Tab-separated table of C-alpha atoms and ligand atoms in Angstrom:
chain	number	residue	atom	x	y	z
A	115	MET	CA	133.183	138.391	106.347
A	116	TRP	CA	135.009	141.777	106.370
A	117	ALA	CA	133.212	144.976	105.351
A	118	LEU	CA	134.023	148.657	105.299
A	119	THR	CA	131.138	149.772	107.207
A	120	PRO	CA	129.241	147.520	109.658
A	121	LEU	CA	125.977	146.072	108.012
A	122	THR	CA	122.848	146.836	109.749
A	123	GLU	CA	120.696	144.098	111.192
A	124	GLU	CA	118.361	144.088	108.067
A	125	GLN	CA	121.439	143.882	105.807
A	126	ARG	CA	122.958	141.072	107.691
A	127	GLU	CA	119.493	139.294	107.640
A	128	VAL	CA	119.113	139.694	103.945
A	129	GLN	CA	122.707	138.486	103.414
A	130	ARG	CA	121.918	135.250	105.601
A	131	VAL	CA	118.938	134.599	103.388
A	132	ALA	CA	120.878	134.829	100.345
A	133	ARG	CA	123.605	132.681	101.654
A	134	ASP	CA	121.287	129.985	102.790
A	135	PHE	CA	119.303	130.061	99.601
A	136	ALA	CA	122.511	129.703	97.466
A	137	ARG	CA	123.972	126.834	99.666
A	138	ALA	CA	120.677	124.882	99.654
A	139	GLU	CA	119.276	125.515	96.238
A	140	ILE	CA	122.063	126.282	94.044
A	141	ALA	CA	125.547	124.802	95.198
A	142	PRO	CA	124.617	121.081	94.865
A	143	PHE	CA	123.759	121.539	91.224
A	144	SER	CA	126.231	124.337	89.965
A	145	ASP	CA	128.865	121.960	88.520
A	146	GLU	CA	126.165	119.891	86.585
A	147	TRP	CA	124.552	123.099	85.312
A	148	ASP	CA	127.809	124.539	84.092
A	149	ARG	CA	128.729	121.350	82.334
A	150	GLU	CA	125.349	121.041	80.676
A	151	GLN	CA	124.891	124.638	79.902
A	152	HIS	CA	121.589	124.296	81.757
A	153	PHE	CA	119.535	127.203	82.755
A	154	GLU	CA	117.405	126.249	85.710
A	155	THR	CA	114.199	128.031	85.210
A	156	SER	CA	112.722	126.949	88.751
A	157	LEU	CA	115.396	129.303	90.154
A	158	VAL	CA	113.624	132.231	88.602
A	159	THR	CA	110.302	131.223	90.448
A	160	LYS	CA	112.152	130.558	93.731
A	161	LEU	CA	114.105	133.830	93.675
A	162	GLY	CA	110.855	135.667	92.786
A	163	GLU	CA	109.216	134.077	95.939
A	164	LEU	CA	112.090	135.312	98.000
A	165	GLY	CA	111.713	138.809	96.651
A	166	PHE	CA	115.123	138.686	95.027
A	167	LEU	CA	113.867	139.754	91.751
A	168	GLY	CA	112.411	142.999	93.042
A	169	MET	CA	115.090	143.820	95.511
A	170	LEU	CA	115.283	147.517	94.344
A	171	LEU	CA	111.549	147.943	93.589
A	172	PRO	CA	109.149	149.610	95.775
A	173	GLU	CA	106.667	147.416	97.800
A	174	GLU	CA	103.708	149.036	95.714
A	175	PHE	CA	105.252	147.021	92.887
A	176	ASP	CA	105.623	143.817	94.932
A	177	GLY	CA	109.412	144.636	95.492
A	178	LEU	CA	111.345	144.583	98.704
A	179	GLY	CA	112.298	148.271	98.440
A	180	LEU	CA	115.901	147.710	99.638
A	181	ASP	CA	118.842	150.031	99.158
A	182	MET	CA	121.627	149.426	96.752
A	183	LEU	CA	124.090	148.266	99.244
A	184	THR	CA	121.709	145.604	100.662
A	185	TYR	CA	121.041	144.350	97.235
A	186	LEU	CA	124.652	144.137	96.419
A	187	VAL	CA	125.599	142.200	99.566
A	188	ALA	CA	122.937	139.619	98.645
A	189	LEU	CA	124.114	139.479	95.046
A	190	GLU	CA	127.808	138.892	96.255
A	191	GLU	CA	126.437	135.799	98.227
A	192	ILE	CA	124.807	134.322	95.208
A	193	ALA	CA	127.787	134.957	93.132
A	194	THR	CA	130.188	133.209	95.697
A	195	VAL	CA	128.117	130.034	94.754
A	196	ASP	CA	127.242	130.600	91.267
A	197	ALA	CA	128.204	133.353	88.991
A	198	SER	CA	125.614	132.468	86.292
A	199	VAL	CA	122.617	132.759	88.676
A	200	ALA	CA	124.175	136.063	89.733
A	201	VAL	CA	124.231	137.614	86.405
A	202	MET	CA	120.684	136.638	85.856
A	203	MET	CA	119.871	138.387	89.099
A	204	SER	CA	122.016	141.517	88.361
A	205	VAL	CA	120.726	142.125	84.900
A	206	HIS	CA	117.043	141.836	85.957
A	207	ASN	CA	117.338	143.990	89.155
A	208	SER	CA	119.786	146.652	87.836
A	209	LEU	CA	118.742	147.220	84.327
A	210	PRO	CA	115.221	146.432	82.821
A	211	THR	CA	113.304	146.887	86.201
A	212	GLN	CA	115.085	149.925	87.093
A	213	MET	CA	114.653	151.598	83.662
A	214	ILE	CA	110.907	150.994	83.840
A	215	LEU	CA	110.656	152.215	87.479
A	216	ARG	CA	112.626	155.340	86.522
A	217	TRP	CA	111.353	156.366	83.244
A	218	GLY	CA	108.043	154.219	82.662
A	219	THR	CA	104.504	155.553	82.646
A	220	ASP	CA	102.338	154.646	85.530
A	221	GLU	CA	100.516	152.152	83.106
A	222	GLN	CA	103.926	150.616	82.262
A	223	LYS	CA	104.963	150.340	85.823
A	224	ARG	CA	101.675	148.651	86.863
A	225	ARG	CA	101.775	146.298	83.923
A	226	PHE	CA	105.385	145.112	84.014
A	227	LEU	CA	106.907	145.588	87.424
A	228	PRO	CA	104.926	143.393	89.688
A	229	PRO	CA	105.186	140.275	87.607
A	230	MET	CA	108.857	141.033	87.127
A	231	ALA	CA	109.228	141.406	90.803
A	232	ARG	CA	107.348	138.235	91.543
A	233	GLY	CA	109.707	136.166	89.085
A	234	GLU	CA	106.900	135.682	86.590
A	235	TRP	CA	108.743	137.668	83.783
A	236	LEU	CA	112.546	137.660	83.806
A	237	GLY	CA	114.151	140.810	82.466
A	238	ALA	CA	116.851	141.442	79.780
A	239	PHE	CA	118.693	144.233	78.506
A	240	ALA	CA	119.436	144.517	74.639
A	241	LEU	CA	121.919	147.261	73.658
A	242	SER	CA	124.873	145.469	71.906
A	243	GLU	CA	124.804	144.327	68.438
A	244	PRO	CA	127.170	142.257	66.501
A	245	ASP	CA	128.917	145.519	65.025
A	246	ALA	CA	128.263	147.731	68.096
A	247	GLY	CA	129.953	146.630	71.395
A	248	SER	CA	132.075	149.102	73.088
A	249	ASP	CA	130.775	151.735	70.583
A	250	ALA	CA	127.331	151.235	71.721
A	251	ALA	CA	125.991	154.533	70.115
A	252	SER	CA	126.671	153.083	66.650
A	253	LEU	CA	123.845	150.398	67.025
A	254	ARG	CA	121.894	149.942	63.925
A	255	THR	CA	118.425	148.305	65.053
A	256	GLN	CA	115.994	150.450	63.259
A	257	ALA	CA	112.459	151.573	64.635
A	258	THR	CA	110.107	153.139	62.261
A	259	ARG	CA	106.872	154.557	63.152
A	260	ASP	CA	103.834	153.005	61.448
A	261	GLY	CA	100.320	154.182	62.975
A	262	ASN	CA	100.217	153.254	66.649
A	263	CYS	CA	103.129	150.842	66.427
A	264	TRP	CA	106.853	151.033	65.933
A	265	VAL	CA	108.287	148.474	63.631
A	266	LEU	CA	111.662	147.202	64.580
A	267	ASN	CA	114.263	145.546	62.354
A	268	GLY	CA	117.637	144.397	63.454
A	269	THR	CA	119.783	142.001	65.603
A	270	LYS	CA	120.910	142.390	69.146
A	271	ALA	CA	123.849	140.301	70.501
A	272	TRP	CA	125.063	138.979	73.882
A	273	VAL	CA	121.743	139.334	75.512
A	274	SER	CA	122.016	137.617	78.955
A	275	SER	CA	118.869	135.580	79.712
A	276	GLY	CA	117.379	136.649	76.389
A	277	SER	CA	115.990	133.292	75.525
A	278	HIS	CA	114.000	132.997	78.891
A	279	SER	CA	112.831	136.620	79.390
A	280	GLY	CA	109.332	137.880	79.554
A	281	VAL	CA	110.472	141.577	79.254
A	282	ILE	CA	113.272	142.961	77.129
A	283	LEU	CA	114.514	146.590	77.184
A	284	VAL	CA	115.749	147.123	73.553
A	285	MET	CA	117.596	150.265	72.329
A	286	ALA	CA	116.893	151.056	68.729
A	287	ARG	CA	117.282	154.039	66.321
A	288	THR	CA	114.286	156.100	65.913
A	289	ASP	CA	116.138	158.656	63.761
A	290	GLN	CA	116.029	158.085	60.054
A	291	PRO	CA	119.030	157.201	57.682
A	292	THR	CA	118.668	160.739	56.218
A	293	ASP	CA	118.709	162.376	59.556
A	294	ARG	CA	121.162	160.665	61.850
A	295	ARG	CA	121.583	161.997	65.298
A	296	GLY	CA	124.180	159.857	66.955
A	297	PRO	CA	123.453	158.801	70.513
A	298	ARG	CA	120.439	161.320	70.380
A	299	GLY	CA	118.786	159.204	67.688
A	300	ILE	CA	118.368	156.163	69.962
A	301	SER	CA	115.153	155.173	71.827
A	302	ALA	CA	114.264	152.561	74.371
A	303	PHE	CA	111.345	149.948	73.925
A	304	ILE	CA	109.729	147.495	76.197
A	305	VAL	CA	109.462	144.432	74.196
A	306	THR	CA	107.768	141.180	74.965
A	307	PRO	CA	108.638	137.854	73.227
A	308	ASP	CA	105.069	137.238	72.049
A	309	LEU	CA	105.338	140.019	69.524
A	310	PRO	CA	105.100	139.056	66.024
A	311	GLY	CA	108.567	139.125	64.451
A	312	PHE	CA	110.395	138.474	67.584
A	313	HIS	CA	113.020	135.583	67.274
A	314	VAL	CA	115.671	134.151	69.544
A	315	GLY	CA	118.830	133.507	67.518
A	316	LYS	CA	122.186	131.928	68.196
A	317	LYS	CA	122.817	130.655	71.749
A	318	GLU	CA	126.558	131.327	72.482
A	319	ASP	CA	128.882	128.401	73.578
A	320	LYS	CA	130.799	130.380	76.267
A	321	MET	CA	134.031	129.812	78.176
A	322	GLY	CA	132.321	130.721	81.485
A	323	LEU	CA	128.751	131.566	82.922
A	324	ARG	CA	127.811	128.416	81.110
A	325	ALA	CA	124.500	128.125	82.928
A	326	SER	CA	123.461	131.645	82.070
A	327	PRO	CA	122.035	131.614	78.400
A	328	THR	CA	123.507	134.379	76.170
A	329	VAL	CA	121.691	134.751	72.802
A	330	SER	CA	121.248	136.969	70.026
A	331	LEU	CA	117.700	138.458	69.277
A	332	VAL	CA	116.433	139.105	65.832
A	333	PHE	CA	113.625	141.495	65.099
A	334	ASP	CA	111.970	140.979	61.777
A	335	ASN	CA	109.354	143.578	61.088
A	336	MET	CA	108.440	143.360	64.861
A	337	ARG	CA	105.549	145.424	65.575
A	338	VAL	CA	105.947	147.124	69.007
A	339	PRO	CA	102.875	149.049	70.354
A	340	ALA	CA	103.534	152.839	70.660
A	341	ALA	CA	102.707	152.480	74.217
A	342	ASN	CA	105.777	150.361	74.791
A	343	LEU	CA	108.161	153.330	74.066
A	344	LEU	CA	110.029	154.153	77.280
A	345	GLY	CA	110.179	157.712	78.251
A	346	HIS	CA	111.198	160.134	75.611
A	347	GLU	CA	111.973	159.493	72.027
A	348	GLY	CA	115.651	160.039	71.434
A	349	SER	CA	116.592	159.402	75.037
A	350	GLY	CA	117.181	155.701	75.060
A	351	PHE	CA	121.008	155.838	74.957
A	352	ILE	CA	121.224	158.161	77.917
A	353	TYR	CA	118.760	155.895	79.818
A	354	ALA	CA	120.996	152.850	78.989
A	355	MET	CA	124.144	154.646	80.194
A	356	GLN	CA	122.522	155.812	83.335
A	357	SER	CA	121.159	152.413	84.045
A	358	LEU	CA	124.499	150.844	83.349
A	359	ASP	CA	125.897	153.035	86.307
A	360	ASN	CA	123.811	150.550	88.512
A	361	GLY	CA	124.430	147.509	86.429
A	362	ARG	CA	128.097	147.856	86.750
A	363	LEU	CA	127.927	147.833	90.495
A	364	GLY	CA	125.973	144.543	90.200
A	365	ILE	CA	128.811	143.166	88.113
A	366	ALA	CA	131.270	144.385	90.661
A	367	ALA	CA	129.349	142.470	93.282
A	368	GLN	CA	129.293	139.314	91.112
A	369	ALA	CA	133.205	139.623	90.518
A	370	ILE	CA	133.655	139.927	94.290
A	371	GLY	CA	131.603	136.970	94.945
A	372	ILE	CA	133.787	134.933	92.527
A	373	ALA	CA	137.093	136.282	94.080
A	374	GLU	CA	135.829	135.492	97.368
A	375	ALA	CA	134.989	131.938	96.397
A	376	ALA	CA	138.385	131.391	95.047
A	377	LEU	CA	140.133	132.733	98.109
A	378	ARG	CA	138.112	130.446	100.254
A	379	GLN	CA	138.764	127.406	98.228
A	380	ALA	CA	142.584	128.216	97.991
A	381	SER	CA	143.011	128.865	101.885
A	382	HIS	CA	141.049	125.617	102.546
A	383	TYR	CA	143.221	123.704	100.153
A	384	ALA	CA	146.286	125.098	101.372
A	385	ALA	CA	145.559	123.902	104.903
A	386	GLU	CA	144.915	120.280	103.525
A	387	ARG	CA	147.526	119.883	100.911
A	388	ARG	CA	150.807	118.445	102.226
A	389	GLN	CA	154.072	118.746	100.400
A	390	PHE	CA	157.561	118.386	101.642
A	391	GLY	CA	156.012	117.121	104.954
A	392	LYS	CA	153.873	119.775	105.971
A	393	PRO	CA	150.690	121.625	104.839
A	394	ILE	CA	151.496	124.086	102.034
A	395	LYS	CA	149.931	127.023	104.000
A	396	GLU	CA	153.109	126.824	106.130
A	397	PHE	CA	155.149	128.109	103.227
A	398	GLN	CA	155.597	131.708	102.945
A	399	ALA	CA	155.220	131.615	99.122
A	400	ILE	CA	151.649	130.418	99.662
A	401	GLN	CA	151.087	132.663	102.683
A	402	PHE	CA	152.167	135.795	100.517
A	403	LYS	CA	149.674	134.773	97.784
A	404	LEU	CA	146.743	134.248	100.207
A	405	ALA	CA	147.559	137.606	101.991
A	406	ASP	CA	147.652	139.426	98.533
A	407	MET	CA	144.372	137.724	97.445
A	408	ALA	CA	142.644	138.680	100.647
A	409	THR	CA	143.782	142.176	100.502
A	410	ARG	CA	142.494	142.786	97.028
A	411	VAL	CA	139.134	141.202	97.775
A	412	GLY	CA	138.883	143.412	100.779
A	413	ALA	CA	139.769	146.484	98.811
A	414	ALA	CA	137.341	145.658	96.093
A	415	ARG	CA	134.530	145.118	98.555
A	416	ALA	CA	135.422	148.425	100.142
A	417	LEU	CA	135.226	150.294	96.914
A	418	MET	CA	131.822	148.552	96.125
A	419	HIS	CA	130.345	149.335	99.414
A	420	ALA	CA	131.567	153.017	99.164
A	421	ALA	CA	130.140	153.346	95.845
A	422	ALA	CA	126.779	151.753	96.853
A	423	THR	CA	126.468	153.989	99.916
A	424	ALA	CA	127.084	156.970	97.609
A	425	LYS	CA	124.405	155.697	95.309
A	426	ASP	CA	122.157	155.205	98.327
A	427	ARG	CA	122.782	158.971	99.379
A	428	GLY	CA	121.482	159.977	95.950
A	429	GLU	CA	124.850	160.904	94.359
A	430	GLN	CA	125.586	160.376	90.749
A	431	VAL	CA	128.067	157.285	90.711
A	432	THR	CA	129.071	156.996	87.010
A	433	GLN	CA	132.679	157.281	87.957
A	434	PHE	CA	132.460	155.376	91.240
A	435	SER	CA	130.628	152.484	89.675
A	436	ALA	CA	133.097	152.224	86.861
A	437	MET	CA	135.896	152.327	89.275
A	438	SER	CA	134.213	149.616	91.366
A	439	LYS	CA	133.593	147.350	88.320
A	440	LEU	CA	137.115	147.863	86.881
A	441	PHE	CA	138.837	147.033	90.234
A	442	ALA	CA	136.455	144.124	91.117
A	443	SER	CA	136.692	142.381	87.810
A	444	GLU	CA	140.513	142.605	87.611
A	445	THR	CA	140.524	141.353	91.157
A	446	ALA	CA	138.444	138.370	90.269
A	447	MET	CA	140.574	137.463	87.272
A	448	TRP	CA	143.845	137.826	89.346
A	449	VAL	CA	142.569	136.051	92.406
A	450	THR	CA	141.150	133.179	90.416
A	451	GLN	CA	144.437	132.834	88.570
A	452	GLU	CA	146.481	132.753	91.813
A	453	ALA	CA	144.041	130.235	93.345
A	454	ILE	CA	144.689	127.793	90.445
A	455	GLN	CA	148.429	128.294	91.023
A	456	ILE	CA	147.936	127.255	94.585
A	457	PHE	CA	146.026	124.191	93.628
A	458	GLY	CA	148.684	123.232	90.979
A	459	GLY	CA	147.555	120.540	88.694
A	460	TYR	CA	144.386	120.071	90.633
A	461	GLY	CA	143.429	123.684	89.883
A	462	TYR	CA	143.588	122.943	86.108
A	463	VAL	CA	141.062	120.082	85.992
A	464	THR	CA	137.299	120.198	86.629
A	465	ASP	CA	137.531	117.956	89.719
A	466	TYR	CA	137.887	121.199	91.896
A	467	PRO	CA	135.799	124.426	91.611
A	468	VAL	CA	138.634	126.883	90.811
A	469	GLU	CA	138.801	126.246	87.187
A	470	ARG	CA	135.087	127.206	86.804
A	471	LEU	CA	135.587	130.346	89.005
A	472	PHE	CA	138.544	131.323	86.632
A	473	ARG	CA	136.393	130.877	83.498
A	474	ASP	CA	133.635	132.665	85.210
A	475	ALA	CA	135.754	135.684	86.119
A	476	LYS	CA	136.922	136.579	82.742
A	477	VAL	CA	133.671	137.989	81.450
A	478	THR	CA	133.356	140.404	84.213
A	479	GLU	CA	136.270	142.279	82.516
A	480	ILE	CA	134.179	142.487	79.401
A	481	TYR	CA	130.365	142.711	79.685
A	482	GLU	CA	128.472	145.805	80.951
A	483	GLY	CA	131.662	147.578	79.388
A	484	THR	CA	135.116	146.387	79.128
A	485	SER	CA	137.980	147.306	81.513
A	486	GLU	CA	139.056	149.754	78.715
A	487	VAL	CA	135.620	151.394	78.594
A	488	GLN	CA	135.506	151.750	82.362
A	489	LYS	CA	138.889	153.733	82.075
A	490	ILE	CA	137.301	156.033	79.492
A	491	VAL	CA	134.312	156.632	81.719
A	492	ILE	CA	136.607	157.107	84.681
A	493	ALA	CA	139.032	159.539	82.872
A	494	ARG	CA	136.134	161.575	81.252
A	495	GLN	CA	134.653	162.235	84.673
A	496	LEU	CA	137.857	163.592	85.845
A	497	TYR	CA	137.616	166.480	83.281
A	498	SER	CA	133.849	166.930	83.722
A	499	GLN	CA	134.291	167.420	87.349
A	500	SER	CA	136.913	169.921	87.134
B	227	CAA	N1	124.833	159.098	82.614
B	227	CAA	C1	124.217	160.078	81.942
B	227	CAA	N2	124.383	160.388	80.708
B	227	CAA	C2	125.424	159.645	80.018
B	227	CAA	C3	126.277	158.738	80.644
B	227	CAA	C4	125.936	158.420	81.996
B	227	CAA	N3	126.636	157.577	82.728
B	227	CAA	N4	127.187	158.263	79.806
B	227	CAA	C5	127.042	158.957	78.653
B	227	CAA	N5	126.064	159.846	78.750
B	227	CAA	C6	125.591	160.910	77.800
B	227	CAA	C7	126.451	161.971	77.465
B	227	CAA	O1	126.447	162.940	78.317
B	227	CAA	C8	126.068	162.248	76.110
B	227	CAA	O2	124.824	163.141	76.206
B	227	CAA	P1	124.807	164.477	75.242
B	227	CAA	O3	124.268	163.939	73.968
B	227	CAA	O4	123.760	165.296	75.949
B	227	CAA	O5	126.083	165.097	75.076
B	227	CAA	C9	125.579	161.030	75.503
B	227	CAA	O6	125.210	160.156	76.563
B	227	CAA	C10	126.620	160.391	74.610
B	227	CAA	O7	127.511	160.075	75.427
B	227	CAA	P2	129.112	159.869	74.999
B	227	CAA	O8	129.416	161.070	74.123
B	227	CAA	O9	129.970	159.581	76.205
B	227	CAA	O10	129.124	158.523	74.048
B	227	CAA	P3	130.077	157.736	73.407
B	227	CAA	O11	129.578	157.237	72.163
B	227	CAA	O12	131.462	158.434	73.490
B	227	CAA	O13	130.239	156.488	74.351
B	227	CAA	C11	130.975	154.932	76.093
B	227	CAA	C12	130.600	156.342	75.693
B	227	CAA	C13	131.181	155.173	77.522
B	227	CAA	C14	132.135	154.288	75.494
B	227	CAA	C15	129.699	154.035	75.897
B	227	CAA	O14	129.329	153.735	74.554
B	227	CAA	C16	129.765	152.701	76.729
B	227	CAA	O15	129.498	152.700	77.882
B	227	CAA	N6	130.077	151.656	75.937
B	227	CAA	C17	130.087	150.327	76.587
B	227	CAA	C18	128.675	149.717	76.399
B	227	CAA	C19	128.316	148.742	77.414
B	227	CAA	O16	128.606	148.798	78.668
B	227	CAA	N7	127.675	147.716	76.906
B	227	CAA	C20	127.225	146.629	77.799
B	227	CAA	C21	126.007	146.094	77.278
B	227	CAA	S1	124.902	145.072	78.317
B	227	CAA	C22	125.787	143.793	78.584
B	227	CAA	O17	126.972	143.583	78.827
B	227	CAA	C23	125.160	142.402	78.322
B	227	CAA	C24	124.458	141.857	79.609
B	227	CAA	O18	123.324	141.506	79.507
B	227	CAA	C25	125.125	141.654	80.843
């Protein structure tokens, strides 16, 4: 597989482990899980045993202590086989674990991170609400202090893995209706599903990523211990935005995995399928499509590797990760659509994998910020840099 910078020995080894795992433990079941909307909980345990749920966590918290590029290379391999498994891995590694690592107290880190790294508690991220999607700062879930608890009321929407999570990072308002403070009135809480008043709501019946449960979460006078506030009161929105800078790189890796799978499927099919007396790969119309697909996948991967390397150097990657997610997700959508065109009618039915890849690709242009939100982030950074 082509890469901008040669991968190190360690990175190639982690990539090989991810590829072997995906082929042996996921590939044989992916179609069935997609059809049945089945979330395979044993995968969480197996990924935990591999260390893949603590990829970015230091060894003192039972993590692998890897850098961003190595993590994304592994994530792309998983996504090439099953994008539903990839999003579970991406959200867990990029968002809740990183938020606790970065802003948690020593006690919070010791309590939550090791079981999360081992796959005993899957992590989720609850920012969006039914009426607060792109405009995340308009969220309305309210947290009110009562003694040594916060009482949370509200509904979160579109929570990936939310029905199977042991730890959920919830953004809620801690300002009061009489004194609204916009984004500065939002705080982050570490929530566990055993808290009284926690309910899993509607499970979405999705076009793609059908093996990844997406649910709403309802908090009905849910009492969260004050010790579960993350970092500073009023900083939750900033934490969420900073974490999404990482999360968006994970979604870029997922999108590139989907696009890579579509490219491989299409080039294989073009070599087998004969029309007008020869394999269709011998027609320039097909060659040009495959060439464009390969070029875009390579460019998306190069951008992602460059962004990850910048992150590993300690640079702020708000703009870079938005660019990477924007380009990778649009690449995934375009490449899977072209793959279906190469398959013709066979691409439109469930007997071949490209229709699932096409359905899975779409959401990468939507979640963790739509393509339009990525453009807002990129454009704003142009001015903040000048
Ligand atoms: N890093 C650090 N700080 C940041 C930041 C970043 N990346 N982005 C914003 N901020 C700060 C700003 O500097 C500002 O701070 P001050 O108060 O000190 O000025 C504050 O946050 C508010 O920022 P904005 O004024 O830019 O806020 P906004 O209301 O205009 O929103 C937005 C900006 C980019 C549109 C943002 O709302 C956004 O990203 N929306 C999309 C939300 C999103 O991605 N949701 C996905 C949810 S997760 C998911 O998809 C489900 C899943 O499980 C996969």
